[in-house]
Coordinates of N, CA and C in Angstrom, one line a residue:
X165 N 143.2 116.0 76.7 CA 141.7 116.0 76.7 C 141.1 114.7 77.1
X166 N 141.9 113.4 76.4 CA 141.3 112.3 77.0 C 141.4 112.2 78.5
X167 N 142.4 112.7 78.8 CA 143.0 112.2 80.2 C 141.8 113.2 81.0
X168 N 141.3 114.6 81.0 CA 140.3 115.0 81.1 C 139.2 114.2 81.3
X169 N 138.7 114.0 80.4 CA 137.5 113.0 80.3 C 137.5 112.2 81.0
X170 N 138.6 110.9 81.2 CA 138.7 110.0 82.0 C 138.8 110.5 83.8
X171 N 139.1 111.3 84.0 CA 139.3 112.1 85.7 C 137.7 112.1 85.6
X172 N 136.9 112.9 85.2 CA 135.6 113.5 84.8 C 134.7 112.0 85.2
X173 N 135.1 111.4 84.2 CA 133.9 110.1 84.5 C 134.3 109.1 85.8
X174 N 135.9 109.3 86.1 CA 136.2 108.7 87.4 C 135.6 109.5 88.9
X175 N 135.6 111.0 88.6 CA 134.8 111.6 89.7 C 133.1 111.1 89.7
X176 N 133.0 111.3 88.6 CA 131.2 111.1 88.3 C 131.1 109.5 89.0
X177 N 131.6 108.9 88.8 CA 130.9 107.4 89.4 C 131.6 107.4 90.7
X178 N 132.4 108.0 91.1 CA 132.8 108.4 92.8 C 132.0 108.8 93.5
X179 N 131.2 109.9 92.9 CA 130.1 110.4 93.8 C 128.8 109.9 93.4
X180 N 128.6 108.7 92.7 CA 127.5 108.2 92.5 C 128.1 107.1 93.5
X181 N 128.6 106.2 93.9 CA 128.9 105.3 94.2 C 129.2 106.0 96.1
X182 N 129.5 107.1 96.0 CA 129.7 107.4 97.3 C 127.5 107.9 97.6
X183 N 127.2 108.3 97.1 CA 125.7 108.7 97.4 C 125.1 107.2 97.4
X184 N 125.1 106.3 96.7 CA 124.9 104.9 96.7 C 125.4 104.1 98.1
X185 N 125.9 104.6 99.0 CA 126.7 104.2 100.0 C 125.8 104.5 101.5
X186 N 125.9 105.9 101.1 CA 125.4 106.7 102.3 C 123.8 106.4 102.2
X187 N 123.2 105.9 101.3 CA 121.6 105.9 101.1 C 121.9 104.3 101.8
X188 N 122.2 103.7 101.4 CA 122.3 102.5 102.0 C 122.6 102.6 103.6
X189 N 123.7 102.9 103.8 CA 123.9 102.7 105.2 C 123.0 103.7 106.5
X190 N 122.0 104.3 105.8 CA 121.1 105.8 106.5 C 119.5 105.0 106.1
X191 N 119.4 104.6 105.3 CA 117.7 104.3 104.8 C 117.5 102.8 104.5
X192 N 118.9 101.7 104.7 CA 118.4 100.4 104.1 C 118.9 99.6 105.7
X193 N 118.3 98.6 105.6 CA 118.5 97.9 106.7 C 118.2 96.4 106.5
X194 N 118.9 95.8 106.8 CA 119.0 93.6 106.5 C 118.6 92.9 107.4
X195 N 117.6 92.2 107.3 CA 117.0 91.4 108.9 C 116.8 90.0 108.2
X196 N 117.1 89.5 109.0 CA 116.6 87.9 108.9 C 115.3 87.4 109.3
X197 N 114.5 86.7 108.3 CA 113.0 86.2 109.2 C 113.2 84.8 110.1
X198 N 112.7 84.7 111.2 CA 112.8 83.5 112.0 C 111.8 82.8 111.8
X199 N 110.1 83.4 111.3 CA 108.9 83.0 111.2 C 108.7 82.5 110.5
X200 N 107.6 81.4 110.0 CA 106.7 81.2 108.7 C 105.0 81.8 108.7
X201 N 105.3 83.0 109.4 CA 103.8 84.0 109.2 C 103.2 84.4 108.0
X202 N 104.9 84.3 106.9 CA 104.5 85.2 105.6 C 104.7 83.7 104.5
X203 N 104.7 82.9 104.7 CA 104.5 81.8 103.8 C 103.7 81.8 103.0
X204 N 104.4 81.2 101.6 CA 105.3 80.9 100.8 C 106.1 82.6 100.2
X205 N 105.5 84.0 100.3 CA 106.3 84.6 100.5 C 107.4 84.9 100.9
X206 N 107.3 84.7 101.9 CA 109.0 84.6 102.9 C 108.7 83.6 103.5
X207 N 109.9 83.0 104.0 CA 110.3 81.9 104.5 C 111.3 82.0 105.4
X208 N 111.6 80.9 106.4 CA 112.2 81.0 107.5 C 113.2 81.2 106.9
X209 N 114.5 82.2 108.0 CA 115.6 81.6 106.9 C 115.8 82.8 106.0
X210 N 115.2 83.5 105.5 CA 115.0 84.5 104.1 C 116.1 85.6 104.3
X211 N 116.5 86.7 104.4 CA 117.2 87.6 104.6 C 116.6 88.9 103.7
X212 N 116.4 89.9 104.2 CA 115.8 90.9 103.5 C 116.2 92.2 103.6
X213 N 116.3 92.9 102.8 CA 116.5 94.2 102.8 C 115.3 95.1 102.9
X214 N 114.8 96.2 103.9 CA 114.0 96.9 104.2 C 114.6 98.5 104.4
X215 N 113.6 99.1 103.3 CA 113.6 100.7 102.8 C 112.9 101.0 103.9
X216 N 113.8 102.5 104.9 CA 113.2 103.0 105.9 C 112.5 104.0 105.3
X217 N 112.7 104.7 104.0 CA 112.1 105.4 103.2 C 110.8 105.2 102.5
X218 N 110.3 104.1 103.4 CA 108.6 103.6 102.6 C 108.0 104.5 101.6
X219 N 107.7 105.4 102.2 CA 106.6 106.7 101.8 C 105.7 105.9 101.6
X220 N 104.6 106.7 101.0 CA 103.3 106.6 101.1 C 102.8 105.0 100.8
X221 N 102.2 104.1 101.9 CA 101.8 102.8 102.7 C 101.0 102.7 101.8
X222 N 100.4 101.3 100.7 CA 99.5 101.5 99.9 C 99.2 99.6 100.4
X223 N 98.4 99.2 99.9 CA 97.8 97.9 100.0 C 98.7 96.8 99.5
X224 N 99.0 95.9 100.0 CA 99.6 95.0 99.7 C 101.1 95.1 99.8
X225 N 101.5 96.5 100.2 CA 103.1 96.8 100.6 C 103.1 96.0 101.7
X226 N 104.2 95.2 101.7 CA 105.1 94.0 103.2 C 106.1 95.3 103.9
X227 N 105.2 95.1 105.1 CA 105.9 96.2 105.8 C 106.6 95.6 107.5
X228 N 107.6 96.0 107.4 CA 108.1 95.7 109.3 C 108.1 96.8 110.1
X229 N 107.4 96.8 111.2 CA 106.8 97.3 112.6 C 107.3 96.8 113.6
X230 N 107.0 97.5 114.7 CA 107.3 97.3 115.9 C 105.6 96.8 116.3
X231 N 105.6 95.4 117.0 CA 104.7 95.2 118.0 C 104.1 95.9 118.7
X232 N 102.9 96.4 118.4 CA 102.3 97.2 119.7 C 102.4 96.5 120.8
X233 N 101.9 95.4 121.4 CA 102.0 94.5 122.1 C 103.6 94.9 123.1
X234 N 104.3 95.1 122.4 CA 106.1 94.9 122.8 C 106.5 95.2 121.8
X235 N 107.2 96.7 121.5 CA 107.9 97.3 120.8 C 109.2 97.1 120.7
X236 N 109.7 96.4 121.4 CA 111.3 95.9 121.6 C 111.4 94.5 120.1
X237 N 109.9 94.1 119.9 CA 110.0 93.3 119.1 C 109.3 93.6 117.2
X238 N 110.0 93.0 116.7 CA 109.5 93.3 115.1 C 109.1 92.5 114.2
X239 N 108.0 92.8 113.5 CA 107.2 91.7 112.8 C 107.0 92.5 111.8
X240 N 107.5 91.6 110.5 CA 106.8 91.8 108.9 C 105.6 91.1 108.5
X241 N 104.5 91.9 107.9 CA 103.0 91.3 107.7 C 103.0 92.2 106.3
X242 N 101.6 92.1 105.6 CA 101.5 92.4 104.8 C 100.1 93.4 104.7
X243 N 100.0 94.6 104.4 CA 98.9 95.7 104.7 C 97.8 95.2 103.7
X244 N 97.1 95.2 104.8 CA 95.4 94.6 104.1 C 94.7 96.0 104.0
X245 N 94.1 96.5 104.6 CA 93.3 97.7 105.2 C 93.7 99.1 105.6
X246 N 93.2 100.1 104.7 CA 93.9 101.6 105.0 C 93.3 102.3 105.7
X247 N 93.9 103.2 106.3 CA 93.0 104.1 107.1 C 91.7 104.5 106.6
X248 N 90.8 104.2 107.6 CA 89.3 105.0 107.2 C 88.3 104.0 106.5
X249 N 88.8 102.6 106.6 CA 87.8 101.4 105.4 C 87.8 100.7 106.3
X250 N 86.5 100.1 106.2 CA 85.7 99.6 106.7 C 85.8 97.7 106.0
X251 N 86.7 97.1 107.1 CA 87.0 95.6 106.7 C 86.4 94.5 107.2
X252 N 86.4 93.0 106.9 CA 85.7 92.2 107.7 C 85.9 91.2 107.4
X253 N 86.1 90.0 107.9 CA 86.6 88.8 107.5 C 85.9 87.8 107.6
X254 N 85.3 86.9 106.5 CA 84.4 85.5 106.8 C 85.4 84.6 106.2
X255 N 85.6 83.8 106.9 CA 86.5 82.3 106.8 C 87.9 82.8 106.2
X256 N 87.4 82.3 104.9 CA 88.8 82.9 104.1 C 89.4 84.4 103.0
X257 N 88.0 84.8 103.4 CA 88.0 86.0 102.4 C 87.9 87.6 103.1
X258 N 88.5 88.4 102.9 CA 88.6 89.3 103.2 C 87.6 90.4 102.6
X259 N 86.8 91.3 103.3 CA 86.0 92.3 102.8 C 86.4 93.8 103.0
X260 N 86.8 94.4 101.9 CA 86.7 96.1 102.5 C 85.8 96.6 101.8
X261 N 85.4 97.8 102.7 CA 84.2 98.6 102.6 C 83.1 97.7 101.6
X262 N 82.6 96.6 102.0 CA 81.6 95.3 102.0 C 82.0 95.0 100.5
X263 N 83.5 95.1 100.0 CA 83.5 94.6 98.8 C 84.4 93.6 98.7
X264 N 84.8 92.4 98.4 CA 85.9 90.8 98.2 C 86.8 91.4 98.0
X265 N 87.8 91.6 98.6 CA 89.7 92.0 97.8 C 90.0 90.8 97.2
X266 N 90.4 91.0 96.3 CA 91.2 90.3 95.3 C 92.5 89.8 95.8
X267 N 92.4 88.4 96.0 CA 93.3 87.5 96.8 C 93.8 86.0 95.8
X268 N 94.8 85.6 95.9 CA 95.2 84.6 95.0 C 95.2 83.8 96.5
X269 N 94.2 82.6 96.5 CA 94.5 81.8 97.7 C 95.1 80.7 97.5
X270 N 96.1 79.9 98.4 CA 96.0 78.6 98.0 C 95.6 77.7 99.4
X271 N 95.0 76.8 98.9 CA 94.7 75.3 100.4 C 96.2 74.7 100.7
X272 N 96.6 74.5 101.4 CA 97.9 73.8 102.2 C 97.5 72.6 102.7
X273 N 98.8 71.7 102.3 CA 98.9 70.3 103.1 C 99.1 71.2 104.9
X274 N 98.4 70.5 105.8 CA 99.0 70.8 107.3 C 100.3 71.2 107.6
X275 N 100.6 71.6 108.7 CA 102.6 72.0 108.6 C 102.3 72.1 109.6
X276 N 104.0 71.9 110.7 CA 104.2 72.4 111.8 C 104.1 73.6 112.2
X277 N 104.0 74.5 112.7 CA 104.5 76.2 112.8 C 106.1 76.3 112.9
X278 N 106.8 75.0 113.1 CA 108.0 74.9 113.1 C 108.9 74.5 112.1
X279 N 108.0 73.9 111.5 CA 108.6 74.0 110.0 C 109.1 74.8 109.3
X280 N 110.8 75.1 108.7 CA 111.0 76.1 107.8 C 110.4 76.1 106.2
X281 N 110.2 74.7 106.0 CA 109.9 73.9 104.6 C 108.7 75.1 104.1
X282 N 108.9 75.1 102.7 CA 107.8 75.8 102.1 C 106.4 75.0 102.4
X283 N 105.1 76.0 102.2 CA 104.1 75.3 102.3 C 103.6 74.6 101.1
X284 N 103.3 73.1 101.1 CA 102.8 72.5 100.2 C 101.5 72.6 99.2
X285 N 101.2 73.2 98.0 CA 100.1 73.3 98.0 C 99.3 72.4 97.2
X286 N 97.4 72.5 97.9 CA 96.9 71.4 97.1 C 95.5 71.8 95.9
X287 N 95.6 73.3 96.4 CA 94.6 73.9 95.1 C 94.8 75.1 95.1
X288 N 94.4 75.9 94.6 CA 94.5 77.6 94.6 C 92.7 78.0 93.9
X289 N 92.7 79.0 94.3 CA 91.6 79.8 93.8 C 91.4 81.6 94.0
X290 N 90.9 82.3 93.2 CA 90.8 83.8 94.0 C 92.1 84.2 92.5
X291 N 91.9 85.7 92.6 CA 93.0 86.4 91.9 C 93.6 87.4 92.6
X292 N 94.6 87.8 92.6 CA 94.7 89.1 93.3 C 96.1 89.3 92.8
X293 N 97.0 90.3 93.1 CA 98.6 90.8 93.1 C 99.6 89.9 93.5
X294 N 99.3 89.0 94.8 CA 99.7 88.7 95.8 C 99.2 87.4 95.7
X295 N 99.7 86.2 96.7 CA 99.0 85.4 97.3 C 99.5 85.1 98.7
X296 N 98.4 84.2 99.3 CA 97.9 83.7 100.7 C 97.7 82.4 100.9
X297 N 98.2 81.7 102.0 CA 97.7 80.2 102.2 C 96.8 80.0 103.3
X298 N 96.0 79.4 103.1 CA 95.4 78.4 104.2 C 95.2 77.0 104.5
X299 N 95.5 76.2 105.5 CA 95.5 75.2 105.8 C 94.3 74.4 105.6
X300 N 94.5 73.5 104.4 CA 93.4 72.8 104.1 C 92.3 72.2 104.8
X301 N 92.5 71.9 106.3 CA 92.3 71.0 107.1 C 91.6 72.3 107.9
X302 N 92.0 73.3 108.1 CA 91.5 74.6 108.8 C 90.2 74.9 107.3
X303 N 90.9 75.1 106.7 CA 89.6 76.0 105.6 C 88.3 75.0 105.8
X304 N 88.1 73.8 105.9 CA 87.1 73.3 105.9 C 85.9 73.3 107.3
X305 N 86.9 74.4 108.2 CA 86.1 74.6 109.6 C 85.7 76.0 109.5
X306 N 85.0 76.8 110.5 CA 84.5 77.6 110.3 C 85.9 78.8 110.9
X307 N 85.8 80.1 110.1 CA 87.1 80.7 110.5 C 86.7 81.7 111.9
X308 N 87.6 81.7 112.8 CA 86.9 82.7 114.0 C 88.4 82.4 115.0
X309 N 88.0 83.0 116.2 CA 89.3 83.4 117.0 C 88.5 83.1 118.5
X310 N 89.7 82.6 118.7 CA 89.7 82.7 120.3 C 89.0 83.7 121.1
X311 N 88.0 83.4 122.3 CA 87.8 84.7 122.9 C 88.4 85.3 123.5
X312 N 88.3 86.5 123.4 CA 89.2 88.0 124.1 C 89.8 88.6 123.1
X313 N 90.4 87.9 121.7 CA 91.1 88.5 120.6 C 90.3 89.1 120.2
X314 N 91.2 90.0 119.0 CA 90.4 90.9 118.5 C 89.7 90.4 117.2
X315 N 88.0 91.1 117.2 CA 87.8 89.8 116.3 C 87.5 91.2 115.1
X316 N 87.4 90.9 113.7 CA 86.9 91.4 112.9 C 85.6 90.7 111.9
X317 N 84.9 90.0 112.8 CA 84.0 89.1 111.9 C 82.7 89.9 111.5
X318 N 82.5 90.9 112.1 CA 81.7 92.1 111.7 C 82.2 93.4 111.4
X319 N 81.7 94.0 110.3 CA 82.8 95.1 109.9 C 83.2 96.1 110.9
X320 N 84.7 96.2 110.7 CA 85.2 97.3 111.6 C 86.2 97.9 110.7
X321 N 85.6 99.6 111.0 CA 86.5 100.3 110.8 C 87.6 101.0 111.2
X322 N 89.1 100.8 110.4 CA 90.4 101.3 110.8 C 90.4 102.8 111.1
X323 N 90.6 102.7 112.1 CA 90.9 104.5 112.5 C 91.6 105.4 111.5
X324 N 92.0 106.7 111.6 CA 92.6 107.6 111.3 C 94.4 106.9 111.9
X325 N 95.2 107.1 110.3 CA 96.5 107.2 110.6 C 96.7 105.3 111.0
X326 N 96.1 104.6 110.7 CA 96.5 103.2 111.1 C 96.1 102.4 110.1
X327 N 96.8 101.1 110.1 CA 96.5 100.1 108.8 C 96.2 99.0 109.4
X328 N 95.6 97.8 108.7 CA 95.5 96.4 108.9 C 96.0 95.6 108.0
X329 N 97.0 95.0 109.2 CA 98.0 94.0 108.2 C 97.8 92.4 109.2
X330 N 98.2 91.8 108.0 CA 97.8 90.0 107.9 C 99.0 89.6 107.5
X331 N 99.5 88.3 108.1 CA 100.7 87.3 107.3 C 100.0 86.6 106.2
X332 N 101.0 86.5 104.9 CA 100.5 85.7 104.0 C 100.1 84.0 104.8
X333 N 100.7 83.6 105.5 CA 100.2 82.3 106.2 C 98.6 82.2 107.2
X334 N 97.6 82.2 106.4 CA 97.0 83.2 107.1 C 96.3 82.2 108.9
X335 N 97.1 81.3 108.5 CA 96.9 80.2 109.6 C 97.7 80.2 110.4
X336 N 98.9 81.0 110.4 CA 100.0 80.9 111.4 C 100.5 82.0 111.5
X337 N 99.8 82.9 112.0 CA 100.2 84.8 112.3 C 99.7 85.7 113.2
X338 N 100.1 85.8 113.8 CA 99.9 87.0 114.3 C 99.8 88.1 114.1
X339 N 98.9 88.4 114.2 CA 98.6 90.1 113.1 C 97.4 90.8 113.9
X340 N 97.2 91.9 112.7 CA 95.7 92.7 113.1 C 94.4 92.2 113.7
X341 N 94.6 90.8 113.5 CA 93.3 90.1 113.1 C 92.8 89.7 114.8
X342 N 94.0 90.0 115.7 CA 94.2 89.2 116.9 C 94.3 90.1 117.8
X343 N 95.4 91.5 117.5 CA 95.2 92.4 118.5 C 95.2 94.1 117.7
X344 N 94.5 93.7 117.1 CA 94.1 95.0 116.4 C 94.7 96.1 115.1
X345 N 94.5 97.4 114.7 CA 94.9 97.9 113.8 C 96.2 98.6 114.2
X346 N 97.6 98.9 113.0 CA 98.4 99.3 113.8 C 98.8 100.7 113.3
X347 N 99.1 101.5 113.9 CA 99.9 102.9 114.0 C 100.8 102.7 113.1
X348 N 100.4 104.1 112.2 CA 101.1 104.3 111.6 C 103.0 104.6 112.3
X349 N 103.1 105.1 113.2 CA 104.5 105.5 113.9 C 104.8 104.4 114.3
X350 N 104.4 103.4 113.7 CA 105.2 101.9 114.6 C 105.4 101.5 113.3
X351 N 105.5 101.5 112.3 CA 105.9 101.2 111.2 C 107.2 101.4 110.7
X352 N 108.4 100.9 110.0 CA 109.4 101.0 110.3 C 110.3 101.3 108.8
X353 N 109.4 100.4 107.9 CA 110.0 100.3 106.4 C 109.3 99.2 105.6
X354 N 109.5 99.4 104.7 CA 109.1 98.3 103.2 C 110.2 97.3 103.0
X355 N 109.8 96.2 103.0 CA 110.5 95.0 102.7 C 110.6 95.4 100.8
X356 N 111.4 95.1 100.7 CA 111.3 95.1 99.1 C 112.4 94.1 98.5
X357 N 113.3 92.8 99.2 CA 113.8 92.6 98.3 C 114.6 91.1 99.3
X358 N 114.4 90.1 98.5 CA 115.0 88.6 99.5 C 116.5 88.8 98.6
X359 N 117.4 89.4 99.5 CA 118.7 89.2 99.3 C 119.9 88.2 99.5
X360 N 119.2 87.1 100.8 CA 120.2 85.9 100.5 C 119.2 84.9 101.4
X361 N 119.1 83.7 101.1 CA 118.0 82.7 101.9 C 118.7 81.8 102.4
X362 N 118.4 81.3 103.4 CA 119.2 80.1 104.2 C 118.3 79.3 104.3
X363 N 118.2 77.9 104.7 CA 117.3 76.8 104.5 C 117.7 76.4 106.3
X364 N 116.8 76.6 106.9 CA 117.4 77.1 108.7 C 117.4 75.3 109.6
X365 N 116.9 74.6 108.7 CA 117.0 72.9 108.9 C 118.4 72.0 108.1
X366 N 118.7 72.1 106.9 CA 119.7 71.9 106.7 C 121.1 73.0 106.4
X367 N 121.0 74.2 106.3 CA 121.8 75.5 106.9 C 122.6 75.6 105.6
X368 N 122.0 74.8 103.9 CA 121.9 74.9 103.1 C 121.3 76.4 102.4
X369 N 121.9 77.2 101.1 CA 121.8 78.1 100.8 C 120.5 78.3 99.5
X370 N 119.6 78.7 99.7 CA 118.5 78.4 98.8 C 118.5 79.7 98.0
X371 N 119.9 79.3 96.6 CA 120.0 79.8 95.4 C 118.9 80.7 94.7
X372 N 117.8 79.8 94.6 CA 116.8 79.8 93.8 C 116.0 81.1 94.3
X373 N 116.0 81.7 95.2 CA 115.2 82.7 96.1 C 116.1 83.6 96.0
X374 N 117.0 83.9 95.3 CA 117.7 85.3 95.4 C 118.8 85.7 94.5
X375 N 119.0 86.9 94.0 CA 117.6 87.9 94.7 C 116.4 88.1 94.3
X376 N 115.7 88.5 94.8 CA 114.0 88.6 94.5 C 113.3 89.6 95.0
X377 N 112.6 90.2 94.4 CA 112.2 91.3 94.6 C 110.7 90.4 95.1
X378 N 110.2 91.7 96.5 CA 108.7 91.1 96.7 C 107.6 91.6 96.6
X379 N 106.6 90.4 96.2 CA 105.8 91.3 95.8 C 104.2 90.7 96.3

């Protein structure tokens, strides 16, 4: 009978561990970030695990996509804006459907865009789930974009089936804010989790960051 029991619970975590396998190697996927777009959330260097199983895209999910721009390439940002609402952005604050989203901001010392270093901070303000930096030295000018980008300084609304997403860095990204809202079918999976971090200037292992769930 023992010997029973023991086959029994040896099969049972066989086929949990074999279904544990196959979900991983069909629905999870490991990428390294090169950027500091999502700073101090991710960092250059970070390593991540991304669920191709997202389901249902909600606000503030860190998601990786394919570039409209150039699909061959892929970028993780962070979903500001859902289909059908109406967004708009003055300096540092974000508006949907003419209401403040709830943002934890912080002011930053200046940084290279080449810098893997975390960003320094010199105040924080705002509440939200999440937080966001801005370059101290930028927050004190007026916030606006280049001409020809895409601007959102007057409210615009996200189509049917598409999101708007922003880097936590909100001073060094490339995002919605520049060439628009993105399709849902170019979306790829949910980041959900810093599984090993490298420090990409001394090639030092930064312990402290993993694992970590994001959020």
């Amino acid at each position: 009978m023992r010997m029973k029991k023991r086959s029994v619970v040896l099969l049972t975590l066989g086929v949990i561990l074999f279904v544990a396998l196959c979900y991983y190697f069909l629905f999870i996927r490991m990428v390294k970030v090169p950027t500091g777009s999502m700073k101090n959330t991710i960092l250059p260097g970070d390593r991540l695990a991304i669920n191709l199983l997202g389901g249902e895209i909600r606000r503030g999910d860190i998601v990786m996509f394919n570039y409209p721009k150039d699909p061959s390439t892929r970028f993780v940002s962070r979903v500001i804006g859902l289909p059908g609402e109406t967004i708009e952005v003055r300096k540092q604050r974000v508006y949907i459907n003419g209401t403040e989203l709830g943002e934890r901001r912080l002011l930053t010392k200046s940084q290279s865009p080449e810098d893997p270093a975390p960003l320094e901070a010199i105040s924080s303000e705002g509440d939200g789930s999440y937080t966001v930096s801005y370059d101290a030295e930028e927050a004190a000018d007026t916030f606006g974009y280049e001409a020809g980008d895409f601007a959102v300084r007057a409210p615009f609304q996200i189509p049917a089936d598409n999101y708007f997403v922003m880097g936590d860095n909100r001073d060094n990204s490339l995002d919605s804010r520049f060439w628009g809202p993105l399709p849902r079918k170019l979306i790829v999976g949910k980041a959900f989790l810093i599984y090993w971090s490298e420090d990409r200037a001394s090639g030092k292992t930064r312990w402290s960051r993993m694992p970590s769930r994001l959020k």
